[in-house]
Coordinates of C-alpha atoms in Angstrom, one line a residue:
M1 CA -36.2 17.7 -94.4
T2 CA -33.1 15.7 -96.2
A3 CA -32.4 12.2 -94.5
S4 CA -28.7 12.9 -93.0
A5 CA -30.5 15.9 -91.4
F6 CA -33.2 13.6 -90.0
V7 CA -30.3 11.9 -88.6
S8 CA -28.5 14.6 -87.2
L9 CA -31.5 16.1 -85.4
S10 CA -33.4 12.9 -84.3
F11 CA -31.0 10.3 -83.6
P12 CA -29.6 12.5 -80.3
T13 CA -32.9 13.1 -79.1
V14 CA -34.1 9.4 -79.4
F15 CA -30.7 8.4 -77.8
L16 CA -31.0 10.6 -74.7
E17 CA -34.6 9.4 -74.2
L18 CA -33.8 6.1 -74.2
L19 CA -31.1 6.7 -71.6
S20 CA -33.6 9.0 -69.4
L21 CA -36.1 5.9 -69.4
N22 CA -33.8 3.4 -68.6
W23 CA -31.2 4.4 -66.6
K24 CA -32.0 6.5 -63.5
H25 CA -28.2 7.4 -63.1
L26 CA -28.4 9.7 -65.9
S27 CA -30.6 12.2 -64.8
F28 CA -28.8 14.9 -67.1
D29 CA -29.4 17.7 -64.4
M30 CA -26.6 20.8 -64.4
E31 CA -26.7 20.9 -60.6
S32 CA -23.3 21.4 -59.4
I33 CA -22.0 21.0 -55.8
E34 CA -18.9 21.8 -54.0
V35 CA -16.6 19.5 -51.8
T36 CA -13.6 19.6 -50.2
A37 CA -10.8 17.0 -51.5
S38 CA -9.5 15.0 -49.4
E39 CA -5.9 13.7 -49.1
P40 CA -5.3 10.7 -51.2
A41 CA -5.9 7.3 -49.8
G42 CA -2.3 6.2 -50.4
K43 CA 0.2 5.1 -52.9
D44 CA -2.2 3.5 -55.1
A45 CA -4.2 6.2 -55.3
L46 CA -1.8 8.5 -57.4
D47 CA 0.3 5.7 -58.9
S48 CA 3.5 7.3 -60.0
I49 CA 1.7 10.9 -60.2
T50 CA 3.9 12.7 -57.6
K51 CA 1.7 15.0 -55.2
A52 CA 3.1 18.2 -57.2
E53 CA 2.0 17.2 -60.7
A54 CA -1.7 16.4 -59.1
V55 CA -4.0 19.1 -58.1
A56 CA -6.0 16.7 -55.9
E57 CA -7.4 12.9 -56.0
M58 CA -10.2 11.2 -54.5
A59 CA -10.4 7.8 -53.6
P60 CA -14.0 6.2 -53.3
T61 CA -15.0 5.3 -49.7
S62 CA -17.0 2.3 -48.5
N63 CA -20.3 4.2 -48.1
E64 CA -20.4 5.4 -51.7
K65 CA -22.5 3.0 -53.0
D66 CA -23.2 3.1 -56.6
I67 CA -23.3 7.0 -56.2
G68 CA -22.8 7.7 -59.8
E69 CA -21.3 11.0 -59.3
I70 CA -19.1 12.1 -61.9
A71 CA -15.9 14.2 -60.0
S72 CA -14.0 17.2 -61.1
I73 CA -10.9 18.2 -59.1
S74 CA -9.8 21.6 -59.8
E75 CA -8.0 23.6 -57.1
G76 CA -9.2 21.5 -54.3
K77 CA -13.1 21.6 -55.2
T78 CA -15.4 19.3 -57.0
A79 CA -18.1 19.8 -59.7
Y80 CA -19.9 17.1 -61.6
S81 CA -22.0 17.2 -65.1
K82 CA -23.3 13.9 -66.2
L83 CA -24.5 15.9 -69.1
S84 CA -20.7 15.4 -70.4
V85 CA -20.8 11.8 -70.1
A86 CA -24.2 11.7 -72.1
L87 CA -23.0 13.7 -74.7
M88 CA -19.4 11.9 -75.6
I89 CA -21.8 9.4 -76.1
V90 CA -24.3 10.5 -78.6
F91 CA -21.7 12.5 -80.4
S92 CA -19.6 9.5 -80.6
G93 CA -22.7 7.6 -82.3
L94 CA -23.2 10.1 -84.7
A95 CA -19.6 10.3 -85.5
I96 CA -20.0 6.5 -86.6
G97 CA -22.9 7.0 -88.3
S98 CA -21.8 9.2 -90.3
D99 CA -18.9 7.0 -91.2
G100 CA -21.7 4.3 -92.5
F101 CA -23.4 6.9 -94.3
N102 CA -20.5 7.9 -96.4
A103 CA -18.7 4.1 -96.5
S104 CA -22.2 2.8 -98.0
I105 CA -23.3 5.4 -100.2
I106 CA -20.6 4.7 -103.0
G107 CA -22.5 1.1 -103.7
N108 CA -25.5 2.7 -104.5
L109 CA -23.9 6.0 -106.5
S110 CA -22.0 3.0 -108.3
L111 CA -25.4 2.0 -110.2
I112 CA -26.0 5.7 -110.8
F113 CA -22.7 5.6 -112.4
G114 CA -23.3 2.8 -114.7
V115 CA -26.6 4.9 -116.1
L116 CA -24.3 8.2 -116.6
Y117 CA -20.4 6.8 -117.6
P118 CA -21.7 3.0 -119.2
D119 CA -17.8 2.8 -120.6
L120 CA -16.5 3.1 -117.0
S121 CA -14.6 0.2 -116.0
T122 CA -14.8 -2.3 -113.4
T123 CA -11.4 -1.7 -112.5
M124 CA -12.6 2.3 -111.3
Y125 CA -15.4 0.9 -109.5
S126 CA -13.0 -1.0 -107.5
R127 CA -10.5 2.0 -106.6
L128 CA -13.7 3.9 -105.6
S129 CA -15.1 1.4 -103.2
N130 CA -11.7 1.2 -101.9
A131 CA -10.0 4.4 -101.5
F132 CA -12.4 5.0 -98.7
I133 CA -11.8 1.8 -97.0
I134 CA -7.9 2.3 -97.8
G135 CA -8.2 5.5 -96.5
M136 CA -9.7 4.4 -93.3
I137 CA -7.0 1.9 -92.8
V138 CA -4.5 4.8 -92.6
G139 CA -6.5 7.2 -90.2
M140 CA -7.3 4.1 -87.7
L141 CA -3.5 3.5 -87.5
G142 CA -2.6 6.8 -87.5
F143 CA -5.3 8.3 -85.1
G144 CA -5.2 5.4 -82.7
Y145 CA -1.6 6.9 -82.0
I146 CA -2.5 10.5 -81.8
S147 CA -5.7 9.4 -79.6
D148 CA -3.4 7.9 -76.9
R149 CA -0.4 10.7 -77.0
L150 CA -2.4 14.0 -77.7
G151 CA -5.9 12.7 -76.2
R152 CA -9.1 11.8 -77.4
K153 CA -10.4 15.4 -77.9
S154 CA -7.7 16.3 -79.9
G155 CA -8.2 13.3 -82.0
A156 CA -11.7 14.0 -82.4
V157 CA -11.3 17.5 -83.9
L158 CA -8.8 16.6 -86.2
T159 CA -11.2 13.9 -87.5
T160 CA -14.1 15.5 -88.0
L161 CA -12.0 18.8 -90.0
I162 CA -10.2 15.6 -92.1
L163 CA -13.7 14.1 -93.0
V164 CA -15.6 17.3 -94.2
V165 CA -12.4 18.1 -96.1
G166 CA -12.6 14.9 -98.1
I167 CA -16.7 15.0 -98.4
A168 CA -16.7 18.7 -99.5
L169 CA -13.8 17.7 -102.2
S170 CA -15.4 14.6 -103.6
A171 CA -18.6 16.5 -104.1
A172 CA -16.9 19.0 -106.3
S173 CA -14.7 16.3 -108.1
S174 CA -13.9 17.6 -111.5
G175 CA -11.2 16.7 -114.4
K176 CA -10.8 17.6 -117.9
D177 CA -12.3 14.1 -118.8
E178 CA -13.9 11.6 -116.9
L179 CA -11.0 9.8 -116.0
G180 CA -9.7 12.9 -114.5
M181 CA -12.6 13.6 -112.3
F182 CA -13.1 9.5 -111.4
W183 CA -9.5 9.8 -110.1
M184 CA -10.1 13.3 -108.3
L185 CA -13.0 11.8 -107.1
V186 CA -11.4 8.4 -106.1
I187 CA -8.6 10.8 -104.0
S188 CA -11.1 12.9 -102.6
R189 CA -12.9 9.4 -101.4
G190 CA -9.6 8.0 -99.6
I191 CA -9.5 11.5 -97.8
A192 CA -12.4 11.2 -96.6
G193 CA -12.1 7.6 -95.1
V194 CA -8.9 9.1 -93.4
G195 CA -11.1 11.2 -91.0
A196 CA -13.4 8.3 -90.9
G197 CA -11.3 5.7 -89.7
G198 CA -9.6 7.8 -87.5
E199 CA -13.3 7.8 -85.6
Y200 CA -13.0 4.0 -84.5
P201 CA -10.1 4.8 -82.3
V202 CA -11.1 7.7 -81.1
S203 CA -14.8 7.7 -80.5
G204 CA -14.1 4.0 -79.6
A205 CA -11.8 4.8 -76.7
G206 CA -13.7 7.6 -75.5
A207 CA -17.1 6.5 -75.6
T208 CA -15.6 2.8 -74.0
E209 CA -14.1 5.3 -71.3
A210 CA -17.4 7.5 -71.1
T211 CA -19.3 4.8 -70.3
D212 CA -17.1 3.5 -67.3
E213 CA -17.7 7.0 -65.2
E214 CA -20.3 5.1 -63.2
S215 CA -21.9 1.3 -62.5
G216 CA -25.6 1.8 -63.8
V217 CA -24.0 2.7 -67.1
R218 CA -21.1 0.3 -66.9
K219 CA -23.1 -2.6 -66.3
N220 CA -25.5 -1.7 -69.6
R221 CA -22.5 -1.2 -71.6
G222 CA -23.1 -3.4 -74.3
F223 CA -26.0 -2.3 -74.9
I224 CA -25.4 1.2 -75.2
F225 CA -22.3 0.8 -77.5
A226 CA -24.7 -1.5 -79.6
L227 CA -26.8 1.5 -80.0
I228 CA -24.1 4.6 -80.5
G229 CA -21.7 1.8 -82.7
D230 CA -23.5 -0.9 -84.5
L231 CA -26.6 0.8 -84.4
S232 CA -26.0 4.6 -86.1
A233 CA -23.3 2.6 -88.4
T234 CA -26.9 0.4 -89.4
F235 CA -28.6 3.7 -90.1
G236 CA -25.4 5.2 -92.1
F237 CA -25.8 2.0 -94.5
V238 CA -29.6 2.5 -94.7
F239 CA -29.4 6.3 -95.2
G240 CA -26.3 5.6 -97.5
G241 CA -29.2 3.8 -99.8
L242 CA -32.1 6.1 -99.2
V243 CA -31.0 9.6 -99.6
P244 CA -29.6 9.2 -103.6
L245 CA -32.8 7.2 -104.0
L246 CA -35.3 10.1 -102.3
L247 CA -33.2 12.4 -104.5
I248 CA -33.4 10.4 -107.8
L249 CA -37.5 10.8 -107.3
C250 CA -37.2 14.0 -106.2
F251 CA -36.1 14.7 -110.1
H252 CA -38.6 12.6 -111.7
E253 CA -35.7 9.7 -112.5
N254 CA -34.7 12.2 -115.0
E255 CA -31.3 10.7 -116.0
K256 CA -30.4 14.3 -117.2
H257 CA -30.3 15.1 -113.2
Y258 CA -28.4 12.2 -112.3
N259 CA -25.4 14.2 -112.3
I260 CA -26.7 16.4 -109.7
V261 CA -28.4 13.6 -107.7
W262 CA -24.5 11.5 -107.0
R263 CA -22.9 15.3 -106.4
L264 CA -25.7 16.3 -103.9
S265 CA -25.9 12.6 -102.1
L266 CA -22.1 13.0 -101.0
A267 CA -22.8 17.2 -99.7
L268 CA -25.3 15.4 -98.0
G269 CA -22.4 13.9 -96.0
L270 CA -21.2 17.0 -94.3
I271 CA -24.3 17.2 -92.1
P272 CA -23.5 15.2 -89.1
P273 CA -19.6 15.9 -89.1
I274 CA -20.2 19.5 -89.0
S275 CA -23.2 19.6 -86.5
I276 CA -21.0 17.7 -83.8
F277 CA -17.7 19.6 -84.3
W278 CA -18.6 22.2 -81.8
F279 CA -19.8 19.9 -79.2
R280 CA -16.4 17.6 -80.1
Y281 CA -13.9 21.2 -79.5
K282 CA -15.6 21.7 -76.2
M283 CA -15.6 18.0 -75.0
A284 CA -14.1 16.5 -71.5
V285 CA -11.1 14.2 -70.7
S286 CA -12.8 11.1 -69.2
T287 CA -11.6 9.8 -65.4
A288 CA -9.8 6.9 -66.9
Y289 CA -7.5 9.3 -69.4
R290 CA -6.7 11.6 -66.9
K291 CA -5.8 8.7 -64.6
S292 CA -4.2 6.2 -66.7
A293 CA -2.9 8.3 -69.7
A294 CA 0.8 7.9 -70.7
K295 CA 1.7 11.2 -72.7
K296 CA 5.2 11.9 -71.8
Q297 CA 6.5 8.3 -72.4
R298 CA 6.2 5.9 -75.2
I299 CA 5.3 2.6 -73.9
P300 CA 7.4 -0.1 -75.7
Y301 CA 5.5 -2.4 -77.9
W302 CA 7.4 -5.5 -76.6
P303 CA 5.6 -6.1 -73.1
I304 CA 1.7 -5.0 -75.0
F305 CA 2.4 -8.4 -77.6
R306 CA 3.7 -10.4 -74.7
R307 CA 0.6 -9.7 -72.7
Y308 CA -2.1 -8.9 -74.8
W309 CA -1.5 -10.9 -78.1
R310 CA -4.4 -13.2 -77.4
P311 CA -6.9 -10.3 -77.9
L312 CA -5.3 -8.6 -80.3
L313 CA -4.9 -11.8 -82.8
G314 CA -8.8 -12.6 -81.4
C315 CA -10.3 -9.0 -82.2
S316 CA -8.2 -8.5 -85.4
L317 CA -9.1 -12.0 -86.7
G318 CA -12.8 -11.9 -85.8
W319 CA -13.4 -7.5 -87.1
F320 CA -11.2 -9.4 -90.3
L321 CA -13.9 -11.6 -91.0
Y322 CA -17.0 -9.8 -90.2
N323 CA -16.2 -7.1 -92.5
Y324 CA -15.2 -9.5 -95.2
I325 CA -18.7 -10.9 -94.8
S326 CA -21.0 -7.5 -94.0
Y327 CA -19.5 -4.5 -96.3
P328 CA -19.7 -6.4 -99.9
F329 CA -23.1 -8.1 -98.8
G330 CA -24.2 -4.6 -97.9
L331 CA -22.8 -2.6 -100.9
F332 CA -23.6 -4.8 -103.7
A333 CA -27.0 -5.6 -102.3
S334 CA -28.8 -3.6 -105.1
T335 CA -26.3 -5.4 -107.3
I336 CA -27.2 -8.6 -106.5
L337 CA -31.1 -8.2 -106.8
T338 CA -30.2 -6.5 -110.3
R339 CA -28.9 -9.5 -111.4
L340 CA -31.9 -11.6 -109.9
N341 CA -34.5 -9.3 -111.3
V342 CA -33.2 -8.0 -114.7
G343 CA -35.4 -5.7 -116.5
S344 CA -36.3 -3.5 -113.4
S345 CA -35.6 0.0 -113.1
L346 CA -32.9 1.4 -111.1
T347 CA -34.8 2.8 -108.5
K348 CA -36.8 -0.5 -107.6
N349 CA -33.5 -2.1 -107.3
M350 CA -32.1 1.0 -105.3
G351 CA -35.4 0.5 -102.8
W352 CA -34.7 -3.4 -102.5
G353 CA -31.4 -2.7 -101.6
T354 CA -32.2 -0.2 -98.8
V355 CA -35.0 -2.7 -97.4
I356 CA -32.6 -5.1 -97.1
N357 CA -30.2 -3.0 -95.6
C358 CA -32.8 -2.0 -93.0
F359 CA -32.2 -5.8 -91.9
Y360 CA -29.2 -4.8 -90.5
I361 CA -31.4 -2.6 -87.3
P362 CA -32.9 -5.5 -85.1
G363 CA -29.2 -7.1 -84.9
A364 CA -28.0 -4.3 -82.9
F365 CA -30.7 -4.7 -80.4
I366 CA -30.7 -7.9 -80.4
G367 CA -27.2 -8.5 -80.0
G368 CA -26.8 -5.4 -77.5
L369 CA -28.7 -7.5 -75.1
L370 CA -27.2 -10.3 -75.3
S371 CA -23.6 -8.9 -74.9
D372 CA -24.7 -7.6 -71.4
R373 CA -26.4 -11.1 -70.5
I374 CA -24.3 -13.9 -72.3
G375 CA -21.0 -11.8 -72.6
R376 CA -19.1 -10.5 -75.2
R377 CA -17.5 -13.5 -76.6
R378 CA -20.2 -16.1 -76.8
T379 CA -22.4 -13.3 -78.6
M380 CA -20.0 -12.8 -81.3
A381 CA -19.4 -16.4 -81.6
L382 CA -23.3 -17.4 -81.7
G383 CA -24.2 -14.6 -84.2
F384 CA -21.5 -16.0 -86.4
F385 CA -22.6 -19.8 -86.0
L386 CA -25.9 -18.9 -87.0
Q387 CA -25.1 -16.6 -90.1
A388 CA -22.8 -19.5 -91.0
I389 CA -25.8 -21.6 -90.8
L390 CA -28.2 -19.6 -92.9
G391 CA -25.6 -18.7 -95.9
F392 CA -24.8 -22.4 -96.4
I393 CA -28.8 -23.3 -96.9
L394 CA -29.1 -19.8 -99.1
G395 CA -26.0 -21.0 -101.4
G396 CA -27.2 -24.3 -101.3
A397 CA -30.8 -24.0 -102.1
L398 CA -30.7 -20.8 -104.0
G399 CA -31.8 -22.1 -107.2
S400 CA -35.1 -23.0 -105.6
I401 CA -35.1 -19.4 -103.6
Q402 CA -34.2 -17.1 -106.0
S403 CA -37.2 -17.7 -107.9
I404 CA -39.4 -16.2 -105.1
L405 CA -38.2 -12.6 -104.6
P406 CA -40.0 -11.9 -101.2
L407 CA -38.5 -14.9 -99.9
F408 CA -34.9 -14.1 -100.9
I409 CA -35.1 -10.5 -99.7
I410 CA -36.2 -11.7 -96.4
L411 CA -33.6 -14.6 -95.9
Y412 CA -31.1 -12.0 -97.4
G413 CA -32.0 -9.9 -94.6
I414 CA -31.8 -12.2 -91.7
F415 CA -28.3 -13.0 -92.7
L416 CA -27.3 -9.7 -92.6
T417 CA -29.4 -9.4 -89.1
L418 CA -26.9 -12.5 -87.8
G419 CA -24.2 -10.6 -88.5
E420 CA -25.1 -7.5 -86.7
V421 CA -26.4 -9.7 -83.4
G422 CA -22.8 -11.2 -83.2
P423 CA -19.6 -9.2 -84.2
G424 CA -21.4 -6.4 -85.6
A425 CA -22.7 -5.5 -81.9
T426 CA -19.8 -6.6 -79.9
I427 CA -16.5 -6.1 -82.1
V428 CA -15.6 -2.4 -81.2
L429 CA -16.4 -2.9 -77.6
T430 CA -14.4 -6.2 -77.4
S431 CA -11.7 -4.3 -78.8
S432 CA -11.7 -1.5 -76.7
E433 CA -12.4 -3.2 -73.4
S434 CA -9.5 -5.7 -73.7
F435 CA -7.1 -2.9 -73.5
P436 CA -5.9 -0.5 -70.7
T437 CA -6.4 3.6 -70.8
S438 CA -2.9 3.8 -72.0
I439 CA -2.8 2.1 -74.8
R440 CA -6.7 1.4 -75.9
G441 CA -6.5 3.9 -78.5
Q442 CA -3.5 1.6 -80.8
C443 CA -4.4 -1.2 -80.2
L444 CA -8.3 -0.3 -81.4
G445 CA -6.6 1.6 -84.4
L446 CA -5.1 -1.3 -85.2
I447 CA -7.6 -4.0 -84.9
A448 CA -10.3 -1.5 -86.4
A449 CA -7.4 -1.6 -89.3
F450 CA -7.4 -5.2 -90.0
G451 CA -11.2 -5.4 -90.0
K452 CA -11.1 -2.4 -92.8
A453 CA -8.4 -4.9 -94.7
G454 CA -10.8 -7.6 -94.2
A455 CA -13.9 -5.2 -96.1
A456 CA -11.4 -3.7 -98.6
I457 CA -10.7 -7.7 -99.8
G458 CA -14.2 -8.5 -99.5
T459 CA -15.2 -5.6 -101.8
A460 CA -12.5 -6.5 -104.2
V461 CA -13.0 -9.9 -104.7
F462 CA -16.8 -9.6 -104.6
A463 CA -17.4 -7.7 -108.0
P464 CA -14.9 -10.1 -109.7
I465 CA -16.8 -13.1 -108.5
L466 CA -19.9 -12.0 -109.8
A467 CA -19.0 -10.9 -112.8
S468 CA -16.8 -14.0 -113.6
F469 CA -19.7 -16.0 -113.8
G470 CA -21.5 -13.2 -115.9
D471 CA -25.4 -14.1 -116.1
V472 CA -25.2 -17.5 -116.4
D473 CA -28.5 -18.6 -115.4
G474 CA -29.4 -15.7 -114.7
G475 CA -27.0 -14.9 -112.4
Y476 CA -27.7 -17.8 -110.3
K477 CA -23.8 -18.9 -109.9
G478 CA -21.9 -16.0 -108.9
N479 CA -25.1 -15.5 -106.3
Q480 CA -24.4 -18.9 -105.0
A481 CA -20.5 -18.6 -105.3
V482 CA -20.6 -15.4 -102.7
F483 CA -23.0 -16.7 -100.3
L484 CA -21.0 -19.8 -99.9
I485 CA -17.6 -18.4 -99.7
G486 CA -19.1 -15.5 -96.9
S487 CA -20.7 -18.6 -94.9
G488 CA -17.5 -20.2 -94.6
F489 CA -15.6 -16.8 -93.4
A490 CA -18.7 -16.8 -90.9
A491 CA -18.1 -20.4 -89.4
A492 CA -14.5 -19.1 -89.2
G493 CA -15.4 -16.5 -87.4
A494 CA -17.5 -18.7 -84.8
I495 CA -14.3 -20.9 -84.1
T496 CA -12.2 -17.5 -83.5
S497 CA -14.5 -15.8 -81.2
W498 CA -15.2 -19.2 -79.5
F499 CA -11.3 -20.3 -78.7
I500 CA -9.2 -16.8 -79.2
I501 CA -10.8 -14.1 -78.1
P502 CA -10.9 -14.2 -73.9
D503 CA -13.8 -13.2 -71.5
I504 CA -12.9 -9.8 -70.2
S505 CA -14.1 -7.8 -67.2
N506 CA -16.6 -4.7 -68.0
R507 CA -14.4 -2.4 -65.3
L508 CA -12.0 -0.7 -67.1
E509 CA -9.9 0.8 -63.9
S510 CA -8.8 -2.9 -63.4
E511 CA -7.2 -3.9 -66.3
D512 CA -5.9 -0.3 -65.8
E513 CA -4.2 -1.4 -62.5
A514 CA -3.3 -4.5 -63.6
W515 CA -1.4 -3.1 -66.5
K516 CA 0.2 -0.6 -64.6
E517 CA 1.5 -3.4 -62.0
Y518 CA 2.6 -5.6 -65.1
L519 CA 5.0 -2.6 -66.5
R520 CA 6.4 -2.0 -62.9
E521 CA 7.2 -5.7 -62.6
K522 CA 9.0 -5.8 -65.6
G523 CA 11.3 -2.3 -64.8
Y524 CA 9.5 0.0 -66.6
E525 CA 8.8 3.7 -64.8
I526 CA 5.9 5.4 -66.5
Q527 CA 4.7 8.4 -65.2
W528 CA 0.4 7.8 -65.4
G529 CA -2.0 10.6 -66.0
D530 CA -3.3 13.7 -68.0
E531 CA -3.1 17.1 -65.3
E532 CA -2.5 19.2 -68.7
S533 CA -5.7 18.9 -70.7
K534 CA -8.2 21.7 -69.8
D535 CA -12.0 20.9 -70.1
P536 CA -15.1 23.7 -70.1
A537 CA -15.9 25.1 -66.8
G538 CA -18.5 22.8 -65.4
L539 CA -18.2 19.3 -68.1
R540 CA -14.8 17.7 -66.1
M541 CA -15.5 14.2 -65.1
D542 CA -12.7 13.6 -63.5
G543 CA -12.4 11.4 -60.2
V544 CA -14.9 9.3 -58.8
R545 CA -15.4 6.0 -60.8
S546 CA -18.4 3.9 -58.6

C-alpha cells in the first residue's frame, strides 16, 4: 500500500475511533426519531426570515440539558444524524492533509530535479515553490466568497475538482525541452494550488460549524481542530517527504528511474481528493449556515472592517509570520542537512529531512490540548515565544551544535514542534471562530491568503539567503542567518498574538446574534438563512444546538 493510500484509509478510521472513545456525545448511531415541530419561540428565533420562507424553527427549552441532538426540520418533522458531523470533520481533515502533501512534496522533488536537470536555474526552483502558494492565495480569496454565497458544499466540490485537475496536469507535464516542461509544471502547480487554497475557507468554516452542533464537541473544538487541521497538514508534510523517498528505494536508487519517481510522487497526491469527492458531494448543511447565512444579499464591507478590524489584523499577521517560518524551514529541511552533511547520499538527506518533519506531529496534540484549557490566544503566544527563544539559541550556537548532527536534528525538530504548539494548532480555528457565519468564509479566506503570502515570501528569500553565503564554513553562515531571521519573526508573532488577537467565545451562535444586532442598529436589513439548499435524506443537521 502506498503512503498516500495509507493516509486516506487509516486516518478516518483512527479519527472516528478517537471520537468514539473520548466524546460520548458522538455515538454514530443511525437511529432516527420523529417529533412534531413546535411554533417558533418568538421573533428572535426566526430573526428576519418570515414564516412563509421558513419550513419550521425549533428553539431549545430549559430542560434540554446537553442533549447533543442534531435536528432536521423538514415538513414539520425532525430527523438527526450525528454521523453527518463526524464525516464533515473527518473529510475536512483529510482534505487539508492532502493539501499539505501537495504543498510539501515539491521541496523533496527539487533534490531529484537537481540530479536530473543540473542546469535548472534557482529562479525556476523558486517558481516551482511559489506557483502552488500563489495559486493557494487565489483559491483562498475566491472560495472564501464562494463558500459564503453559494454554500460550503458547493465550495467543497469545486475545490476538489480543481485540485484533481491540477495534480493530474502536474504529473503529466511535458514540453519540447526541459524549460517547456517546467513551465507546464509551474502552471499546473498553480492550478492545483487554487483548489488546495480553497480548502481553507471551505473546510475551515465547515468544520468549525460542524463542531458547534453540540456542547460536548464544542468544548473540545481546539483539540479536534488541531487534529483535523494541523495534524492532518503535518501528516501531509511528512508523507510529502516519505513518498518520494520510498519510491527511490523501490527503484534501487537508480537515477534512470528518477523521472518516473517524481511523476508518480505527484500522481499519488490524487488519491485523497478523489477518495473524498463522493462524500463531499453528499455533505449536509450546518445548523449555523442554515440559520445565519446571507446568500441573497451582499453585506457591505465597511461594517465588517469596523467591527472586526482587530481579529482581521491580528490573525492575518499571526498567520503571515507563522507561515514565513514554518514553510521554508519544512520545505528546505533536506537542503539544510545537505549543506551540513556534504557527501551524504540523496536518500540519506531526504530521510533525515522526513525525520525532522515528523517533529511537527507532537506539536498538534500539545497545542490542541492547551488551546482548550488556556485559550487560543495564550497558546499561540506561548508557542511563538518558545520557538523564538530556541531559534536564537540555535542561531547563536550553531557552530558548536552543527558538528553533532543528531543534536542539531533534535533541536531543529523541537524548533518546528514549538511552531505547531502555538500558531500551527490555533491559527485556523482562531481565524474561523472570530467571525460570524455569514462572513466566516470570506474573512478566513482573506486571513489565510495573508498567511500564504508569508509562505511565498519566506520560501522566496530562504533559498537566496542560503545561496548568498555559498558553502562558506560548511554552510554555517547561511544556516545561522535563516535561524536568526526566523526567530525574529517568531518573536514578532508572540507580540502580535498577545496584544492584538482578542479572546473569543467558542459558541458561534453568540457571535452570529451579536453581528445581526449590530447590522440592525446600523440600518441594514438582511434576510438571514438558507432554506433552499437540499441535503440527502437523514443527513441534515439543522435545528437545535445545545
